[in-house]
Amino acid sequence: MTSDQAQAQMMAQLGIQAMIPGPSGDENAPNHANYDEALANPFPTLPDPLTTNAGRKVTTADQWWKLRRPEIVEGFEREVYGRVPATAPRIRWTVTATDRERIGFTPVIARRVIGHADNAAAPGITVDIRMVVVTPANAKGPVPLLILFGRDDFPAPSQPTRTEFERIDAAIKKALVAQDPGLAAIFAAHPAYPLAQEPPFRFPERDARGDLPRTDQLIAAGWGYALLDPGTIQPDSGEGLTEGVIGLSTRGQPRKPDDWGVLRAWGWGASRALDYLATDPTIDAARIGVEGVSRYGKAALVAAAFDERFAVVLVGSSGKGGATLLRRNFGEAVASLTGGEHYWMAGNFLKYGAAKADTLRNAGDLPVDSHELIALVAPRAVFLSYGIPEQGDARWLDQRGSFMAAMAAGPVFELLGVKDLGVGYDYRAAVLPPVNSGLLDGRLAWRQHDGGHTDQPNMRYFIPWADRQLGR
C-alpha cells in the first residue's frame, strides 16, 4: 500500500471520513503553525499522573507501580504508540565482523552485529537489524554503553600496513597490465605513483566549540556505544507498514487500530539490541542507555518509557510524539502526526486529528500526554536536550512545551524518591531557563544549548551528569 492508502484503510476502520490538515512549518504560509503563546494552551489542564482513572490519589510508590503506572502504559499503548503484538518476531544476533580500531588515541574493539528476525510465518519479509558496537579495548571491567540511533558505520576501520599496501598496489597493477599490456609502459614511466596507498594520519576533528564527536567523547569518558540503524528495524514511511518488524508481526496485512506504529517499533528494536548487549561481559548491563535526536529522540523516549532496563535516556529535540505536550497548540500539532506521519503512531491516534468522523475527538480528549511518558521513566535518569531556533532547532519543536512536560512529570520523580528539575510543578507558568544554563542536579535534567538540531553540544554535560546518576 501507499502511505495514503494505509491511512485511508485505517480511517475506514475507525469511522473517519476526513482528517484535519496539519499546519505548515513555513511561517509565511497561510496555514502556518501557531506561535502565539496566548493561543498555545487550548487544553490547559493536563491529566494528573498521580490520580488514577477512578479518581484515586496516588500517594505511595507501591500505588504508582501497581495501580497508576499500568493505567498510563495502557493509555499510551491503546491510543498513542500501539501495542507490541504477541506475533512480534524473535531476533537472533550474530557478530559478522570484529575490528581493532582507534578512536582518537584510544584503542577500541568494534563489532558489526546483525539481528536476524525470524520470518518463518512470513517468508517474503526479511528483516536484518544492523548495529555496530564499540567498546574501549583496554577497559579494566564492564563499561556503561549508550545506544545511539544512526547508521551502523565502523568508526575508523583498521588499515593495512605500508608493506601490505605495496603488495596490494603491485597486485592491482599486475592485473591491469594483464588486461591492457600498454599500461606497463605507463606504470614504468611513473614508478612512484601508487594506485593503493596508506592514508595519512588525521587528528580527531572538533566542531566550532572545540568538542569532539559524541562517540569520541563517550569513548574518552570510558563508555561504549552502539550505533543502531532504525531503518533496518522498520522503514520510516507509511508504505513500509507491511514491511519491517511491523509487517512481520501482521504477516504483511494492514494494521489494526491498536497495533504498534513506527516509533514503538524503533523503541522495541532498541530493546532487542539491549537483549544482546546485556549478554556481553565487556558491557555493564545495568548501565545501558538510549539516545536519539528529532524523530529518533521520540523513539528513544518511547524505548525508555516502556522498557525499565534502560538506565538513562538522552532525548534530543524530539517535538510532538516525544517530550513536548500533545495538548499544546504551538508549532507541530497533533494534526501534523495524524496527517503526515500517521505511521509513527497507533491507528487509534488518528481519532484525535479527525475533521469528520462518527465521533469527533481532539487533543484534549487524549487519556495521556507526554509528561506522563517522561514520568514512566522515573526513577531512572532522563536528560532533555534542545537547541535554539536561531541555529536551526526550529520553534516548530516547541521547546517550552517540553519544559512544561518535564515540570509536570516532576511529582512522580519526587514520589519515587529522586530529585526532579527542582523548579516546582506549576507548568502553566513555566519559564525556560537561560540558554546554556542547564538544570542538571536531579534525575530529571534539562539543558538548552545555543546550537541547532543536534544534541552534540550537550554531550559534554550529559556524560558527567549520567555518570553521577549511574553511581560512577
XYZ file of C-alpha atoms in Angstrom:
472
model
C 0.000 0.000 0.000
C 0.982 3.600 -0.437
C 1.087 5.797 2.664
C -2.226 7.413 1.645
C -3.826 4.023 1.153
C -2.611 2.864 4.563
C -4.074 5.992 6.152
C -7.377 5.593 4.280
C -7.636 1.960 5.297
C -7.187 2.886 8.964
C -9.668 5.753 8.684
C -12.253 3.304 7.369
C -11.668 1.026 10.363
C -12.213 3.971 12.718
C -15.226 5.554 11.006
C -13.281 8.677 9.984
C -14.334 10.431 6.779
C -11.843 13.335 6.724
C -8.738 14.499 8.558
C -7.737 17.956 9.772
C -4.835 19.199 7.627
C -1.724 19.769 9.693
C -0.262 23.284 9.927
C 2.641 24.337 7.752
C 6.132 24.665 9.172
C 6.617 27.655 6.843
C 5.843 30.690 8.988
C 4.927 32.686 5.851
C 2.343 30.167 4.639
C -1.380 30.996 5.065
C -1.875 27.853 7.186
C 1.286 28.342 9.248
C 1.556 26.828 12.697
C 0.611 28.869 15.744
C 3.459 30.602 17.580
C 1.340 32.835 19.798
C 1.595 31.757 23.458
C -1.818 33.305 24.109
C -3.331 30.623 21.850
C -0.942 27.797 22.707
C -2.852 26.112 25.531
C -6.444 25.390 24.479
C -6.473 22.457 26.934
C -4.518 23.908 29.871
C -5.249 21.144 32.384
C -3.105 18.055 31.977
C -4.032 14.566 33.169
C -2.701 14.116 36.686
C -0.034 11.388 36.634
C -0.765 10.746 40.330
C -4.538 10.335 40.083
C -5.952 7.023 38.868
C -8.612 6.774 36.210
C -11.114 6.180 39.014
C -10.096 9.432 40.720
C -7.993 7.896 43.493
C -4.953 9.893 44.605
C -1.622 8.046 44.388
C 0.448 8.767 47.483
C 2.896 5.843 47.690
C 5.420 4.248 45.382
C 3.564 0.947 45.712
C 0.367 2.547 44.363
C 2.346 4.027 41.464
C 3.801 0.688 40.412
C 0.672 -1.410 40.955
C -2.150 0.981 40.051
C -1.234 4.139 38.210
C 1.732 3.232 36.048
C -0.098 0.302 34.367
C -3.015 2.660 33.561
C -0.698 5.165 31.883
C 1.066 2.399 29.933
C -2.306 1.116 28.747
C -3.347 4.594 27.601
C -0.191 5.065 25.548
C -0.382 1.573 24.068
C -4.038 1.756 23.096
C -4.299 5.359 21.890
C -0.849 6.729 21.031
C 2.014 4.365 20.144
C 0.315 0.994 19.796
C 0.850 -2.416 21.321
C 3.677 -4.801 20.542
C 1.791 -7.907 19.371
C 2.490 -11.432 20.516
C 3.478 -12.139 16.904
C 6.473 -9.752 17.047
C 9.429 -11.718 15.640
C 12.215 -13.274 17.664
C 15.633 -11.760 16.921
C 18.821 -13.817 16.663
C 22.008 -11.757 16.923
C 25.213 -12.708 15.107
C 28.596 -10.959 15.082
C 29.624 -10.691 11.421
C 32.858 -8.659 11.751
C 35.256 -7.638 14.519
C 37.857 -4.926 14.016
C 40.503 -3.432 16.288
C 40.478 0.319 15.709
C 41.328 3.628 17.348
C 39.041 6.498 18.217
C 41.423 9.385 18.651
C 44.273 7.791 20.574
C 42.099 5.233 22.375
C 42.156 1.638 21.106
C 38.681 0.179 20.705
C 37.046 -3.043 19.593
C 34.308 -2.533 17.005
C 31.880 -5.276 16.047
C 29.175 -5.370 13.414
C 26.224 -7.302 14.786
C 23.215 -8.380 12.728
C 19.878 -9.205 14.347
C 18.010 -11.590 12.063
C 14.253 -11.651 12.589
C 12.502 -14.998 12.469
C 10.350 -14.756 9.349
C 9.064 -18.320 9.181
C 5.473 -17.038 9.358
C 6.040 -14.539 6.523
C 8.962 -15.737 4.353
C 8.508 -12.886 1.895
C 9.539 -10.309 4.515
C 13.180 -10.220 5.609
C 14.426 -8.102 8.499
C 18.104 -7.915 9.443
C 18.698 -5.274 12.123
C 22.126 -3.672 11.732
C 24.225 -2.461 14.651
C 27.867 -1.617 15.332
C 29.060 -1.983 18.928
C 32.212 -0.113 20.013
C 33.915 -0.562 23.396
C 37.276 0.550 24.821
C 39.834 -2.196 24.252
C 41.744 -1.673 27.498
C 38.876 -1.207 29.975
C 39.522 -2.822 33.355
C 35.918 -4.009 33.676
C 32.443 -3.795 32.118
C 31.672 -0.325 30.740
C 28.416 1.658 30.518
C 27.075 1.939 26.990
C 24.791 4.308 25.111
C 22.694 3.080 22.169
C 22.519 5.809 19.524
C 20.034 5.628 16.654
C 22.029 6.077 13.455
C 23.957 4.412 10.636
C 25.959 1.377 11.677
C 29.322 2.657 10.456
C 32.643 1.432 11.797
C 34.354 4.407 13.471
C 37.848 4.047 11.983
C 38.323 0.800 10.036
C 41.814 -0.594 10.529
C 44.161 -0.081 7.569
C 46.735 -2.398 6.015
C 50.371 -1.691 6.827
C 52.619 0.111 4.330
C 54.072 -3.218 3.203
C 50.569 -4.627 2.694
C 49.562 -1.549 0.703
C 52.610 -2.063 -1.524
C 51.543 -5.668 -2.157
C 48.015 -4.517 -2.971
C 49.362 -1.855 -5.320
C 51.590 -4.376 -7.126
C 48.698 -6.834 -7.490
C 46.375 -4.166 -8.926
C 48.998 -3.048 -11.454
C 49.721 -6.632 -12.476
C 46.020 -7.299 -13.046
C 45.601 -4.114 -15.085
C 48.640 -4.891 -17.271
C 47.230 -8.381 -17.927
C 44.040 -6.731 -19.135
C 45.802 -3.933 -21.057
C 49.526 -4.621 -21.777
C 50.032 -0.993 -22.862
C 49.695 0.101 -19.243
C 53.092 -1.482 -18.441
C 54.907 1.438 -20.132
C 52.804 3.999 -18.236
C 53.497 2.369 -14.882
C 57.226 2.169 -15.778
C 57.269 5.895 -16.595
C 55.695 6.733 -13.219
C 57.229 4.225 -10.818
C 56.396 6.256 -7.697
C 52.686 6.635 -8.497
C 50.648 4.255 -6.282
C 47.147 3.054 -7.057
C 46.766 1.924 -3.450
C 48.454 3.873 -0.702
C 48.376 4.233 3.065
C 46.106 7.148 4.072
C 47.718 9.910 6.143
C 47.054 10.107 9.878
C 44.327 12.574 10.813
C 43.793 14.073 14.214
C 40.234 13.863 15.575
C 38.047 16.615 14.148
C 36.443 19.102 16.517
C 33.411 21.311 15.956
C 33.270 25.100 16.279
C 33.071 24.772 20.071
C 36.117 22.562 20.186
C 34.049 19.481 21.006
C 34.926 16.059 19.677
C 32.174 13.969 18.058
C 29.712 12.415 20.513
C 31.159 8.957 20.010
C 34.701 10.170 20.688
C 33.542 11.845 23.901
C 31.835 8.654 25.088
C 34.921 6.523 24.464
C 37.215 9.083 26.095
C 34.971 9.010 29.190
C 35.187 5.227 29.449
C 31.815 4.481 27.867
C 30.981 2.240 24.953
C 28.386 2.969 22.324
C 26.248 1.138 19.795
C 25.038 2.602 16.505
C 21.626 1.061 15.814
C 20.176 1.634 12.337
C 16.423 2.291 12.831
C 15.606 1.903 9.135
C 16.624 -1.752 9.328
C 14.121 -2.283 12.158
C 11.198 -0.580 10.459
C 11.051 1.699 7.384
C 10.235 5.334 8.144
C 7.203 5.519 5.862
C 3.557 4.611 5.533
C 4.422 2.408 2.569
C 6.658 0.383 4.865
C 3.940 -0.666 7.309
C 3.651 -4.033 5.571
C 7.438 -4.454 5.796
C 9.927 -4.463 8.675
C 9.051 -5.882 12.071
C 5.521 -4.439 11.860
C 4.965 -6.222 8.552
C 6.342 -9.443 10.014
C 4.009 -9.199 13.007
C 0.933 -8.610 10.816
C 2.080 -11.139 8.185
C 2.079 -8.330 5.619
C -1.538 -7.337 6.282
C -2.852 -3.884 7.303
C -2.626 -2.926 10.972
C -5.449 -2.991 13.494
C -6.179 0.317 15.284
C -4.136 -0.534 18.389
C -1.212 -2.198 16.597
C 2.201 -0.606 17.018
C 3.449 2.262 14.902
C 6.963 3.041 13.732
C 8.060 4.885 16.910
C 7.101 1.904 19.052
C 8.830 -0.445 16.602
C 12.065 1.559 16.781
C 11.865 1.564 20.583
C 11.222 -2.181 20.557
C 14.261 -2.609 18.319
C 16.395 -0.755 20.874
C 15.138 -3.214 23.499
C 16.155 -6.143 21.325
C 19.594 -4.540 20.960
C 19.721 -4.301 24.753
C 18.919 -8.044 24.905
C 22.148 -8.713 23.026
C 24.285 -6.084 24.771
C 23.290 -7.393 28.215
C 24.947 -10.720 27.354
C 28.303 -9.088 26.553
C 30.697 -9.385 29.523
C 32.560 -6.224 28.462
C 29.368 -4.149 28.896
C 27.712 -3.221 32.194
C 24.145 -4.471 31.650
C 22.838 -2.287 34.487
C 24.194 0.885 32.859
C 22.878 0.781 29.294
C 21.157 3.905 27.955
C 19.498 5.048 24.729
C 19.770 8.306 22.775
C 18.156 9.928 19.769
C 17.556 13.303 18.100
C 14.346 14.518 16.441
C 12.188 11.525 15.421
C 14.796 9.273 16.958
C 14.566 11.342 20.143
C 10.888 10.384 20.230
C 11.845 6.740 19.750
C 14.499 6.894 22.479
C 11.987 8.261 24.992
C 9.437 5.624 23.968
C 12.062 2.896 24.369
C 12.987 4.024 27.892
C 9.374 4.549 28.932
C 8.306 1.018 28.023
C 11.497 -0.876 28.926
C 12.599 -0.417 32.531
C 16.013 -1.954 31.828
C 17.265 1.273 30.225
C 19.144 3.108 32.960
C 19.306 6.500 31.253
C 17.889 8.273 28.192
C 19.111 11.337 26.277
C 16.210 12.888 24.345
C 17.294 15.436 21.741
C 14.885 17.930 20.095
C 12.006 15.462 19.998
C 8.843 17.562 19.466
C 5.313 16.110 19.201
C 5.106 12.403 19.859
C 8.161 12.794 22.067
C 8.751 15.084 25.036
C 6.555 18.063 24.127
C 2.911 18.237 25.202
C 0.377 16.859 22.728
C -2.263 19.239 24.104
C -0.164 22.276 23.181
C -1.058 24.211 20.049
C 2.395 25.570 19.253
C 4.366 24.614 16.148
C 3.983 20.942 15.339
C 0.441 19.786 16.084
C -1.388 16.529 16.660
C -2.778 17.016 13.139
C 0.819 17.063 11.860
C 1.200 13.485 13.101
C -2.265 12.188 12.221
C -1.798 13.564 8.720
C 1.808 13.451 7.554
C 3.470 10.959 9.896
C 0.424 8.868 10.797
C 2.542 5.718 10.505
C 4.656 6.754 13.505
C 1.649 6.245 15.756
C -1.017 3.660 16.504
C -4.008 3.764 14.192
C -6.200 4.897 17.104
C -4.220 8.125 17.286
C -5.900 9.266 14.055
C -9.119 9.803 16.024
C -7.605 12.899 17.633
C -6.973 14.611 14.292
C -10.258 13.824 12.544
C -12.261 16.616 10.877
C -15.273 14.394 10.145
C -15.950 11.149 11.976
C -18.640 9.090 13.662
C -17.342 10.540 16.967
C -15.199 13.660 16.943
C -12.235 13.960 19.321
C -9.367 16.382 19.739
C -6.049 16.533 21.593
C -7.845 17.422 24.821
C -9.568 14.020 24.757
C -6.301 12.061 24.870
C -6.188 9.957 28.036
C -2.433 10.615 28.443
C 0.150 13.215 27.495
C 3.914 13.487 27.174
C 4.555 14.484 30.799
C 3.301 11.003 31.672
C 5.604 9.443 29.071
C 8.528 11.144 30.824
C 7.127 10.007 34.177
C 7.145 6.375 33.006
C 10.948 6.531 33.015
C 11.095 7.565 36.697
C 13.043 6.990 38.867
C 15.574 6.333 36.112
C 17.550 9.189 34.553
C 16.127 11.463 31.804
C 18.086 14.257 30.086
C 16.029 16.530 27.789
C 18.130 18.433 25.251
C 17.240 21.239 22.826
C 18.984 23.844 20.715
C 17.733 27.286 19.706
C 15.600 28.362 16.712
C 18.236 30.860 15.557
C 20.596 27.956 14.863
C 18.037 25.620 13.288
C 16.295 23.920 16.210
C 13.006 25.317 14.989
C 10.208 26.778 17.131
C 8.150 24.016 15.495
C 9.563 21.670 18.171
C 8.022 23.708 20.999
C 10.886 23.824 23.468
C 8.682 25.398 26.129
C 6.101 22.636 25.726
C 8.774 20.072 26.552
C 9.895 22.047 29.590
C 6.281 22.211 30.768
C 6.014 18.438 30.341
C 9.190 17.904 32.364
C 7.841 20.080 35.181
C 4.527 18.211 35.172
C 6.367 14.872 35.356
C 8.261 16.038 38.440
C 5.811 14.823 41.112
C 6.353 11.204 40.027
C 10.130 11.504 40.366
C 9.642 13.050 43.803
C 7.208 10.315 44.857
C 9.794 7.694 43.875
C 12.457 9.348 45.977
C 14.637 11.134 43.408
C 15.133 14.779 42.530
C 13.348 16.307 39.546
C 14.142 19.614 37.802
C 13.899 21.492 41.081
C 11.778 24.364 39.717
C 8.351 23.424 41.066
C 5.317 21.913 39.364
C 3.372 24.946 38.089
C 3.820 24.053 34.423
C 1.335 26.721 33.273
C 3.752 29.419 34.472
C 6.827 27.690 33.078
C 9.682 29.984 32.026
C 12.520 28.439 30.065
C 15.885 28.568 31.852
C 18.528 30.722 30.173
C 20.217 29.110 27.173
C 23.400 27.234 28.141
C 22.232 27.158 31.768
C 21.154 23.613 32.462
C 19.168 22.071 35.310
C 21.459 19.133 35.959
C 21.226 18.403 39.678
C 18.459 15.799 39.562
C 17.491 12.503 37.999
C 15.416 14.606 35.572
C 17.597 17.087 33.677
C 17.110 19.863 31.118
C 19.571 21.864 29.063
C 19.035 24.101 26.046
C 22.292 24.776 24.217
C 22.985 27.544 21.709
C 23.411 25.187 18.744
C 20.996 23.715 16.235
C 19.065 20.494 15.666
C 21.508 18.222 17.454
C 22.454 17.149 20.967
C 26.197 17.297 20.220
C 26.775 20.493 22.286
C 25.131 18.844 25.296
C 27.172 15.633 25.238
C 29.955 17.184 27.356
C 27.267 17.862 30.016
C 25.323 14.645 29.584
C 28.248 12.284 30.232
C 29.291 13.591 33.678
C 25.617 14.002 34.640
C 24.894 10.386 33.601
C 27.991 9.188 35.470
C 26.648 10.790 38.656
C 23.173 9.321 38.182
C 24.599 5.872 37.496
C 26.910 5.990 40.503
C 30.160 6.009 38.542
